[in-house]
Amino acid sequence: MFPILEKLLVVQDRDTRIGRLKAEAARIPGEIAAVEARVKTESAKLESARNQLKHLEAERKKLEVDAETKRGQIHKYRGQLSLIKSNTEYQALLKEIAHLEDAVKEVEDRELELMAQVEQLQPQLREEQQLLQDLTARAAAEKAELQNRAELIQRELSQLQAERAGLVKDIDADALARYERLLRSKGDAVVVPIQHGNCGGCHLHLAPQVVHNARHDDGLTSCDYCGRILYWQPE
C-alpha cells in the first residue's frame, strides 16, 4: 500500500473513533435526563397518593364535625320534647329528630367508606415511598456512572485529537484537504478498499482503469460514482 494511503487510513481510524466518542458523549445528557424523568414521575405518583390521602382525611374530619353537630341538635331537640304541649308540635319535632338521625347514619356510613379507602391507600403509599427511595438510589448510581463515562470520553477525545493533530502534520496538504472535504460530505469512511472490483463505499462496480490506477498509481484514486478514495488490498 502506498504511504499516503497508509497515513490517511490511520487518520481515518482516529476520526472514526473520535466520531463514535462524540456521538456517545452527545447521548449522555439525554440518558441523564431520562434517569431524572423516571425519578420525577415516581415522585409525582407518590405526591398524588399523599394528596389523595390528605383529601380523604380532610373529608372524614369534615364529616365527623357534621355528624357531631347533628348529634348536638338531636340532643337539644330531645330536651325540648318535654316542654312541648301541642301534639302537632311534638310530632313535628319527633319527625325532625328522626330526619337528623337518618342524616347522622348517612354521614357515619360515608365516614366508614372513607376509613376503608384510607386503609386501602396507606399500604399503597408506603409502597410508593419505598419505590421512590429505591429508584432514587439507583438513579444516583446511574447518573454517577454516566458522568464518569462522560469524563472518560473527554479524556479519550483529547488523546485522540492530539494524536490526529500529530498525524496530519506528515500528510500532503492537498491530500489532507481532499480527505477532509470528503469526510464532511460523506460523514463516514472515505478511504475505502476495492472489494471484488467494487467500491467499498458505494459498492458500485469500478471501471478496470480505476482499479488499475488504485493498484499502481502512488497518487490518490477516486471512485467515479461517490468520490471516495480507493485503495487496493489483495483478495
PDB file of C-alpha atoms in Angstrom:
ATOM      1  CA  MET A   1       0.000   0.000   0.000  1.00  0.00           C
ATOM      2  CA  PHE A   2       1.241   3.478  -0.844  1.00  0.00           C
ATOM      3  CA  PRO A   3       2.463   5.581   2.122  1.00  0.00           C
ATOM      4  CA  ILE A   4      -0.099   8.372   1.586  1.00  0.00           C
ATOM      5  CA  LEU A   5      -2.939   5.858   1.823  1.00  0.00           C
ATOM      6  CA  GLU A   6      -1.473   4.257   4.941  1.00  0.00           C
ATOM      7  CA  LYS A   7      -1.295   7.681   6.593  1.00  0.00           C
ATOM      8  CA  LEU A   8      -4.840   8.588   5.586  1.00  0.00           C
ATOM      9  CA  LEU A   9      -6.137   5.262   6.904  1.00  0.00           C
ATOM     10  CA  VAL A  10      -4.528   5.924  10.281  1.00  0.00           C
ATOM     11  CA  VAL A  11      -6.094   9.398  10.379  1.00  0.00           C
ATOM     12  CA  GLN A  12      -9.425   7.900   9.317  1.00  0.00           C
ATOM     13  CA  ASP A  13      -9.200   5.413  12.178  1.00  0.00           C
ATOM     14  CA  ARG A  14      -8.746   8.292  14.624  1.00  0.00           C
ATOM     15  CA  ASP A  15     -11.604  10.226  13.024  1.00  0.00           C
ATOM     16  CA  THR A  16     -13.897   7.206  13.252  1.00  0.00           C
ATOM     17  CA  ARG A  17     -13.098   6.725  16.914  1.00  0.00           C
ATOM     18  CA  ILE A  18     -13.470  10.445  17.584  1.00  0.00           C
ATOM     19  CA  GLY A  19     -16.853  10.431  15.838  1.00  0.00           C
ATOM     20  CA  ARG A  20     -18.098   7.482  17.862  1.00  0.00           C
ATOM     21  CA  LEU A  21     -16.987   9.043  21.127  1.00  0.00           C
ATOM     22  CA  LYS A  22     -18.616  12.365  20.252  1.00  0.00           C
ATOM     23  CA  ALA A  23     -21.862  10.580  19.400  1.00  0.00           C
ATOM     24  CA  GLU A  24     -21.737   8.708  22.701  1.00  0.00           C
ATOM     25  CA  ALA A  25     -20.988  11.922  24.596  1.00  0.00           C
ATOM     26  CA  ALA A  26     -23.940  13.624  22.888  1.00  0.00           C
ATOM     27  CA  ARG A  27     -26.282  10.873  24.105  1.00  0.00           C
ATOM     28  CA  ILE A  28     -25.247  11.105  27.751  1.00  0.00           C
ATOM     29  CA  PRO A  29     -27.200  14.295  28.669  1.00  0.00           C
ATOM     30  CA  GLY A  30     -30.361  12.679  27.284  1.00  0.00           C
ATOM     31  CA  GLU A  31     -29.696   9.499  29.242  1.00  0.00           C
ATOM     32  CA  ILE A  32     -29.195  11.520  32.426  1.00  0.00           C
ATOM     33  CA  ALA A  33     -32.416  13.434  31.701  1.00  0.00           C
ATOM     34  CA  ALA A  34     -34.262  10.120  31.236  1.00  0.00           C
ATOM     35  CA  VAL A  35     -32.998   8.891  34.616  1.00  0.00           C
ATOM     36  CA  GLU A  36     -34.130  12.130  36.262  1.00  0.00           C
ATOM     37  CA  ALA A  37     -37.500  11.906  34.492  1.00  0.00           C
ATOM     38  CA  ARG A  38     -38.118   8.429  35.950  1.00  0.00           C
ATOM     39  CA  VAL A  39     -37.474   9.767  39.445  1.00  0.00           C
ATOM     40  CA  LYS A  40     -39.708  12.768  38.762  1.00  0.00           C
ATOM     41  CA  THR A  41     -42.526  10.509  37.530  1.00  0.00           C
ATOM     42  CA  GLU A  42     -42.315   8.264  40.586  1.00  0.00           C
ATOM     43  CA  SER A  43     -42.128  11.310  42.858  1.00  0.00           C
ATOM     44  CA  ALA A  44     -45.282  12.698  41.227  1.00  0.00           C
ATOM     45  CA  LYS A  45     -47.075   9.374  41.828  1.00  0.00           C
ATOM     46  CA  LEU A  46     -46.084   9.487  45.489  1.00  0.00           C
ATOM     47  CA  GLU A  47     -47.206  13.102  45.813  1.00  0.00           C
ATOM     48  CA  SER A  48     -50.527  12.211  44.182  1.00  0.00           C
ATOM     49  CA  ALA A  49     -51.057   9.378  46.676  1.00  0.00           C
ATOM     50  CA  ARG A  50     -50.202  11.703  49.557  1.00  0.00           C
ATOM     51  CA  ASN A  51     -52.624  14.347  48.309  1.00  0.00           C
ATOM     52  CA  GLN A  52     -55.341  11.740  47.907  1.00  0.00           C
ATOM     53  CA  LEU A  53     -54.782  10.576  51.477  1.00  0.00           C
ATOM     54  CA  LYS A  54     -54.876  14.169  52.755  1.00  0.00           C
ATOM     55  CA  HIS A  55     -58.112  14.771  50.864  1.00  0.00           C
ATOM     56  CA  LEU A  56     -59.722  11.648  52.352  1.00  0.00           C
ATOM     57  CA  GLU A  57     -58.604  12.578  55.865  1.00  0.00           C
ATOM     58  CA  ALA A  58     -59.894  16.131  55.460  1.00  0.00           C
ATOM     59  CA  GLU A  59     -63.250  14.889  54.153  1.00  0.00           C
ATOM     60  CA  ARG A  60     -63.520  12.385  57.012  1.00  0.00           C
ATOM     61  CA  LYS A  61     -62.855  15.094  59.608  1.00  0.00           C
ATOM     62  CA  LYS A  62     -65.439  17.327  57.960  1.00  0.00           C
ATOM     63  CA  LEU A  63     -67.994  14.516  58.169  1.00  0.00           C
ATOM     64  CA  GLU A  64     -67.022  13.920  61.787  1.00  0.00           C
ATOM     65  CA  VAL A  65     -67.786  17.551  62.619  1.00  0.00           C
ATOM     66  CA  ASP A  66     -71.041  17.379  60.650  1.00  0.00           C
ATOM     67  CA  ALA A  67     -72.153  14.233  62.498  1.00  0.00           C
ATOM     68  CA  GLU A  68     -71.259  15.759  65.864  1.00  0.00           C
ATOM     69  CA  THR A  69     -73.230  18.914  65.012  1.00  0.00           C
ATOM     70  CA  LYS A  70     -76.294  16.848  64.091  1.00  0.00           C
ATOM     71  CA  ARG A  71     -75.986  14.791  67.278  1.00  0.00           C
ATOM     72  CA  GLY A  72     -75.926  18.047  69.221  1.00  0.00           C
ATOM     73  CA  GLN A  73     -79.128  19.140  67.501  1.00  0.00           C
ATOM     74  CA  ILE A  74     -80.757  15.785  68.285  1.00  0.00           C
ATOM     75  CA  HIS A  75     -79.794  16.128  71.942  1.00  0.00           C
ATOM     76  CA  LYS A  76     -81.178  19.667  72.013  1.00  0.00           C
ATOM     77  CA  TYR A  77     -84.467  18.653  70.387  1.00  0.00           C
ATOM     78  CA  ARG A  78     -84.916  15.685  72.730  1.00  0.00           C
ATOM     79  CA  GLY A  79     -84.522  18.086  75.627  1.00  0.00           C
ATOM     80  CA  GLN A  80     -87.281  20.264  74.180  1.00  0.00           C
ATOM     81  CA  LEU A  81     -89.804  17.425  73.818  1.00  0.00           C
ATOM     82  CA  SER A  82     -90.871  17.540  77.461  1.00  0.00           C
ATOM     83  CA  LEU A  83     -91.589  21.247  77.159  1.00  0.00           C
ATOM     84  CA  ILE A  84     -93.942  20.983  74.196  1.00  0.00           C
ATOM     85  CA  LYS A  85     -97.661  20.907  74.993  1.00  0.00           C
ATOM     86  CA  SER A  86     -99.073  20.785  71.456  1.00  0.00           C
ATOM     87  CA  ASN A  87     -99.285  17.284  69.962  1.00  0.00           C
ATOM     88  CA  THR A  88     -98.765  18.726  66.478  1.00  0.00           C
ATOM     89  CA  GLU A  89     -95.559  20.454  67.521  1.00  0.00           C
ATOM     90  CA  TYR A  90     -94.491  17.318  69.396  1.00  0.00           C
ATOM     91  CA  GLN A  91     -94.924  15.131  66.304  1.00  0.00           C
ATOM     92  CA  ALA A  92     -93.166  17.696  64.115  1.00  0.00           C
ATOM     93  CA  LEU A  93     -90.178  17.726  66.451  1.00  0.00           C
ATOM     94  CA  LEU A  94     -90.085  13.920  66.540  1.00  0.00           C
ATOM     95  CA  LYS A  95     -90.070  13.946  62.753  1.00  0.00           C
ATOM     96  CA  GLU A  96     -87.170  16.398  62.731  1.00  0.00           C
ATOM     97  CA  ILE A  97     -85.257  14.234  65.213  1.00  0.00           C
ATOM     98  CA  ALA A  98     -85.839  11.156  63.021  1.00  0.00           C
ATOM     99  CA  HIS A  99     -84.668  13.098  59.985  1.00  0.00           C
ATOM    100  CA  LEU A 100     -81.487  14.124  61.807  1.00  0.00           C
ATOM    101  CA  GLU A 101     -80.865  10.564  62.978  1.00  0.00           C
ATOM    102  CA  ASP A 102     -81.136   9.344  59.375  1.00  0.00           C
ATOM    103  CA  ALA A 103     -78.721  12.077  58.322  1.00  0.00           C
ATOM    104  CA  VAL A 104     -76.257  11.040  61.059  1.00  0.00           C
ATOM    105  CA  LYS A 105     -76.494   7.432  59.857  1.00  0.00           C
ATOM    106  CA  GLU A 106     -75.691   8.530  56.290  1.00  0.00           C
ATOM    107  CA  VAL A 107     -72.732  10.572  57.499  1.00  0.00           C
ATOM    108  CA  GLU A 108     -71.440   7.677  59.604  1.00  0.00           C
ATOM    109  CA  ASP A 109     -71.757   5.299  56.632  1.00  0.00           C
ATOM    110  CA  ARG A 110     -69.796   7.729  54.490  1.00  0.00           C
ATOM    111  CA  GLU A 111     -67.176   8.002  57.252  1.00  0.00           C
ATOM    112  CA  LEU A 112     -66.781   4.219  57.226  1.00  0.00           C
ATOM    113  CA  GLU A 113     -66.333   4.260  53.443  1.00  0.00           C
ATOM    114  CA  LEU A 114     -63.637   6.903  53.739  1.00  0.00           C
ATOM    115  CA  MET A 115     -61.873   4.995  56.511  1.00  0.00           C
ATOM    116  CA  ALA A 116     -61.840   1.902  54.281  1.00  0.00           C
ATOM    117  CA  GLN A 117     -60.349   3.956  51.435  1.00  0.00           C
ATOM    118  CA  VAL A 118     -57.697   5.346  53.789  1.00  0.00           C
ATOM    119  CA  GLU A 119     -56.796   1.842  54.979  1.00  0.00           C
ATOM    120  CA  GLN A 120     -56.526   0.712  51.367  1.00  0.00           C
ATOM    121  CA  LEU A 121     -54.400   3.700  50.355  1.00  0.00           C
ATOM    122  CA  GLN A 122     -51.902   3.591  53.226  1.00  0.00           C
ATOM    123  CA  PRO A 123     -50.113   0.382  52.060  1.00  0.00           C
ATOM    124  CA  GLN A 124     -50.007   1.815  48.536  1.00  0.00           C
ATOM    125  CA  LEU A 125     -48.447   4.984  49.913  1.00  0.00           C
ATOM    126  CA  ARG A 126     -45.796   3.010  51.793  1.00  0.00           C
ATOM    127  CA  GLU A 127     -45.076   1.015  48.633  1.00  0.00           C
ATOM    128  CA  GLU A 128     -44.720   4.207  46.574  1.00  0.00           C
ATOM    129  CA  GLN A 129     -42.350   5.633  49.203  1.00  0.00           C
ATOM    130  CA  GLN A 130     -40.167   2.513  49.043  1.00  0.00           C
ATOM    131  CA  LEU A 131     -40.223   2.516  45.241  1.00  0.00           C
ATOM    132  CA  LEU A 132     -39.144   6.145  45.142  1.00  0.00           C
ATOM    133  CA  GLN A 133     -36.395   5.518  47.686  1.00  0.00           C
ATOM    134  CA  ASP A 134     -35.042   2.560  45.689  1.00  0.00           C
ATOM    135  CA  LEU A 135     -35.363   4.384  42.376  1.00  0.00           C
ATOM    136  CA  THR A 136     -33.618   7.469  43.739  1.00  0.00           C
ATOM    137  CA  ALA A 137     -30.681   5.352  44.915  1.00  0.00           C
ATOM    138  CA  ARG A 138     -30.433   3.578  41.549  1.00  0.00           C
ATOM    139  CA  ALA A 139     -30.760   6.867  39.690  1.00  0.00           C
ATOM    140  CA  ALA A 140     -27.932   8.410  41.687  1.00  0.00           C
ATOM    141  CA  ALA A 141     -25.697   5.444  40.822  1.00  0.00           C
ATOM    142  CA  GLU A 142     -26.686   5.580  37.134  1.00  0.00           C
ATOM    143  CA  LYS A 143     -26.054   9.325  36.939  1.00  0.00           C
ATOM    144  CA  ALA A 144     -22.668   8.939  38.615  1.00  0.00           C
ATOM    145  CA  GLU A 145     -21.762   6.196  36.141  1.00  0.00           C
ATOM    146  CA  LEU A 146     -22.875   8.324  33.178  1.00  0.00           C
ATOM    147  CA  GLN A 147     -20.981  11.360  34.454  1.00  0.00           C
ATOM    148  CA  ASN A 148     -17.860   9.251  34.947  1.00  0.00           C
ATOM    149  CA  ARG A 149     -18.257   7.910  31.423  1.00  0.00           C
ATOM    150  CA  ALA A 150     -18.596  11.464  30.095  1.00  0.00           C
ATOM    151  CA  GLU A 151     -15.344  12.445  31.809  1.00  0.00           C
ATOM    152  CA  LEU A 152     -13.591   9.347  30.440  1.00  0.00           C
ATOM    153  CA  ILE A 153     -14.854  10.136  26.933  1.00  0.00           C
ATOM    154  CA  GLN A 154     -13.481  13.667  27.164  1.00  0.00           C
ATOM    155  CA  ARG A 155     -10.068  12.314  28.158  1.00  0.00           C
ATOM    156  CA  GLU A 156     -10.121   9.786  25.309  1.00  0.00           C
ATOM    157  CA  LEU A 157     -11.214  12.501  22.880  1.00  0.00           C
ATOM    158  CA  SER A 158      -8.402  14.790  23.957  1.00  0.00           C
ATOM    159  CA  GLN A 159      -5.882  11.994  23.463  1.00  0.00           C
ATOM    160  CA  LEU A 160      -7.234  11.012  20.029  1.00  0.00           C
ATOM    161  CA  GLN A 161      -7.432  14.616  18.862  1.00  0.00           C
ATOM    162  CA  ALA A 162      -3.836  15.173  19.948  1.00  0.00           C
ATOM    163  CA  GLU A 163      -2.784  12.029  18.071  1.00  0.00           C
ATOM    164  CA  ARG A 164      -4.657  13.185  14.973  1.00  0.00           C
ATOM    165  CA  ALA A 165      -3.056  16.620  15.113  1.00  0.00           C
ATOM    166  CA  GLY A 166       0.355  14.971  15.118  1.00  0.00           C
ATOM    167  CA  LEU A 167      -0.513  12.577  12.290  1.00  0.00           C
ATOM    168  CA  VAL A 168      -1.853  15.171   9.837  1.00  0.00           C
ATOM    169  CA  LYS A 169       1.375  17.168  10.036  1.00  0.00           C
ATOM    170  CA  ASP A 170       3.028  14.428   7.996  1.00  0.00           C
ATOM    171  CA  ILE A 171       0.357  14.346   5.255  1.00  0.00           C
ATOM    172  CA  ASP A 172       0.424  16.306   2.000  1.00  0.00           C
ATOM    173  CA  ALA A 173      -1.803  19.367   2.376  1.00  0.00           C
ATOM    174  CA  ASP A 174      -3.756  18.759  -0.842  1.00  0.00           C
ATOM    175  CA  ALA A 175      -4.366  15.105   0.005  1.00  0.00           C
ATOM    176  CA  LEU A 176      -5.487  16.030   3.513  1.00  0.00           C
ATOM    177  CA  ALA A 177      -7.804  18.748   2.213  1.00  0.00           C
ATOM    178  CA  ARG A 178      -9.350  16.266  -0.212  1.00  0.00           C
ATOM    179  CA  TYR A 179      -9.816  13.704   2.548  1.00  0.00           C
ATOM    180  CA  GLU A 180     -11.401  16.212   4.926  1.00  0.00           C
ATOM    181  CA  ARG A 181     -13.707  17.572   2.231  1.00  0.00           C
ATOM    182  CA  LEU A 182     -14.949  14.044   1.563  1.00  0.00           C
ATOM    183  CA  LEU A 183     -15.313  13.388   5.285  1.00  0.00           C
ATOM    184  CA  ARG A 184     -17.521  16.453   5.692  1.00  0.00           C
ATOM    185  CA  SER A 185     -19.746  15.441   2.787  1.00  0.00           C
ATOM    186  CA  LYS A 186     -19.961  11.691   3.458  1.00  0.00           C
ATOM    187  CA  GLY A 187     -19.764  11.631   7.230  1.00  0.00           C
ATOM    188  CA  ASP A 188     -18.306   8.121   7.281  1.00  0.00           C
ATOM    189  CA  ALA A 189     -15.371   6.133   5.872  1.00  0.00           C
ATOM    190  CA  VAL A 190     -13.991   7.924   2.814  1.00  0.00           C
ATOM    191  CA  VAL A 191     -10.807   5.882   2.264  1.00  0.00           C
ATOM    192  CA  VAL A 192     -12.199   2.505   1.248  1.00  0.00           C
ATOM    193  CA  PRO A 193     -10.916  -0.782  -0.202  1.00  0.00           C
ATOM    194  CA  ILE A 194     -11.733  -2.201  -3.592  1.00  0.00           C
ATOM    195  CA  GLN A 195     -13.790  -5.342  -2.975  1.00  0.00           C
ATOM    196  CA  HIS A 196     -14.249  -7.759  -5.881  1.00  0.00           C
ATOM    197  CA  GLY A 197     -13.927  -4.896  -8.308  1.00  0.00           C
ATOM    198  CA  ASN A 198     -16.451  -2.754  -6.439  1.00  0.00           C
ATOM    199  CA  CYS A 199     -16.061   0.441  -4.424  1.00  0.00           C
ATOM    200  CA  GLY A 200     -16.018  -0.366  -0.695  1.00  0.00           C
ATOM    201  CA  GLY A 201     -18.122   2.726  -0.045  1.00  0.00           C
ATOM    202  CA  CYS A 202     -20.960   2.856  -2.585  1.00  0.00           C
ATOM    203  CA  HIS A 203     -20.459  -0.791  -3.696  1.00  0.00           C
ATOM    204  CA  LEU A 204     -20.802   0.061  -7.382  1.00  0.00           C
ATOM    205  CA  HIS A 205     -18.624  -1.742  -9.935  1.00  0.00           C
ATOM    206  CA  LEU A 206     -15.464   0.132 -10.864  1.00  0.00           C
ATOM    207  CA  ALA A 207     -14.009   0.569 -14.334  1.00  0.00           C
ATOM    208  CA  PRO A 208     -10.895  -1.592 -14.926  1.00  0.00           C
ATOM    209  CA  GLN A 209      -8.761   1.531 -15.404  1.00  0.00           C
ATOM    210  CA  VAL A 210      -9.811   2.845 -11.979  1.00  0.00           C
ATOM    211  CA  VAL A 211      -8.844  -0.463 -10.384  1.00  0.00           C
ATOM    212  CA  HIS A 212      -5.530  -0.403 -12.263  1.00  0.00           C
ATOM    213  CA  ASN A 213      -4.817   3.143 -11.071  1.00  0.00           C
ATOM    214  CA  ALA A 214      -5.570   2.224  -7.466  1.00  0.00           C
ATOM    215  CA  ARG A 215      -3.139  -0.693  -7.683  1.00  0.00           C
ATOM    216  CA  HIS A 216      -0.274   1.034  -9.456  1.00  0.00           C
ATOM    217  CA  ASP A 217      -0.603   4.829  -9.099  1.00  0.00           C
ATOM    218  CA  ASP A 218       1.001   6.264  -5.972  1.00  0.00           C
ATOM    219  CA  GLY A 219      -1.409   9.208  -6.098  1.00  0.00           C
ATOM    220  CA  LEU A 220      -4.999   9.191  -4.859  1.00  0.00           C
ATOM    221  CA  THR A 221      -7.547   7.318  -6.965  1.00  0.00           C
ATOM    222  CA  SER A 222     -11.218   8.135  -6.546  1.00  0.00           C
ATOM    223  CA  CYS A 223     -14.414   6.225  -7.193  1.00  0.00           C
ATOM    224  CA  ASP A 224     -16.142   7.696 -10.260  1.00  0.00           C
ATOM    225  CA  TYR A 225     -19.520   7.381  -8.544  1.00  0.00           C
ATOM    226  CA  CYS A 226     -19.141   8.507  -4.934  1.00  0.00           C
ATOM    227  CA  GLY A 227     -15.741  10.200  -4.994  1.00  0.00           C
ATOM    228  CA  ARG A 228     -14.284   8.168  -2.148  1.00  0.00           C
ATOM    229  CA  ILE A 229     -10.553   7.497  -2.114  1.00  0.00           C
ATOM    230  CA  LEU A 230      -9.796   3.917  -3.143  1.00  0.00           C
ATOM    231  CA  TYR A 231      -7.026   1.546  -2.161  1.00  0.00           C
ATOM    232  CA  TRP A 232      -6.148  -1.926  -3.340  1.00  0.00           C
ATOM    233  CA  GLN A 233      -5.863  -4.839  -0.977  1.00  0.00           C
ATOM    234  CA  PRO A 234      -5.153  -8.415  -2.053  1.00  0.00           C
ATOM    235  CA  GLU A 235      -8.288 -10.553  -2.114  1.00  0.00           C
TER     236      GLU A 235
END
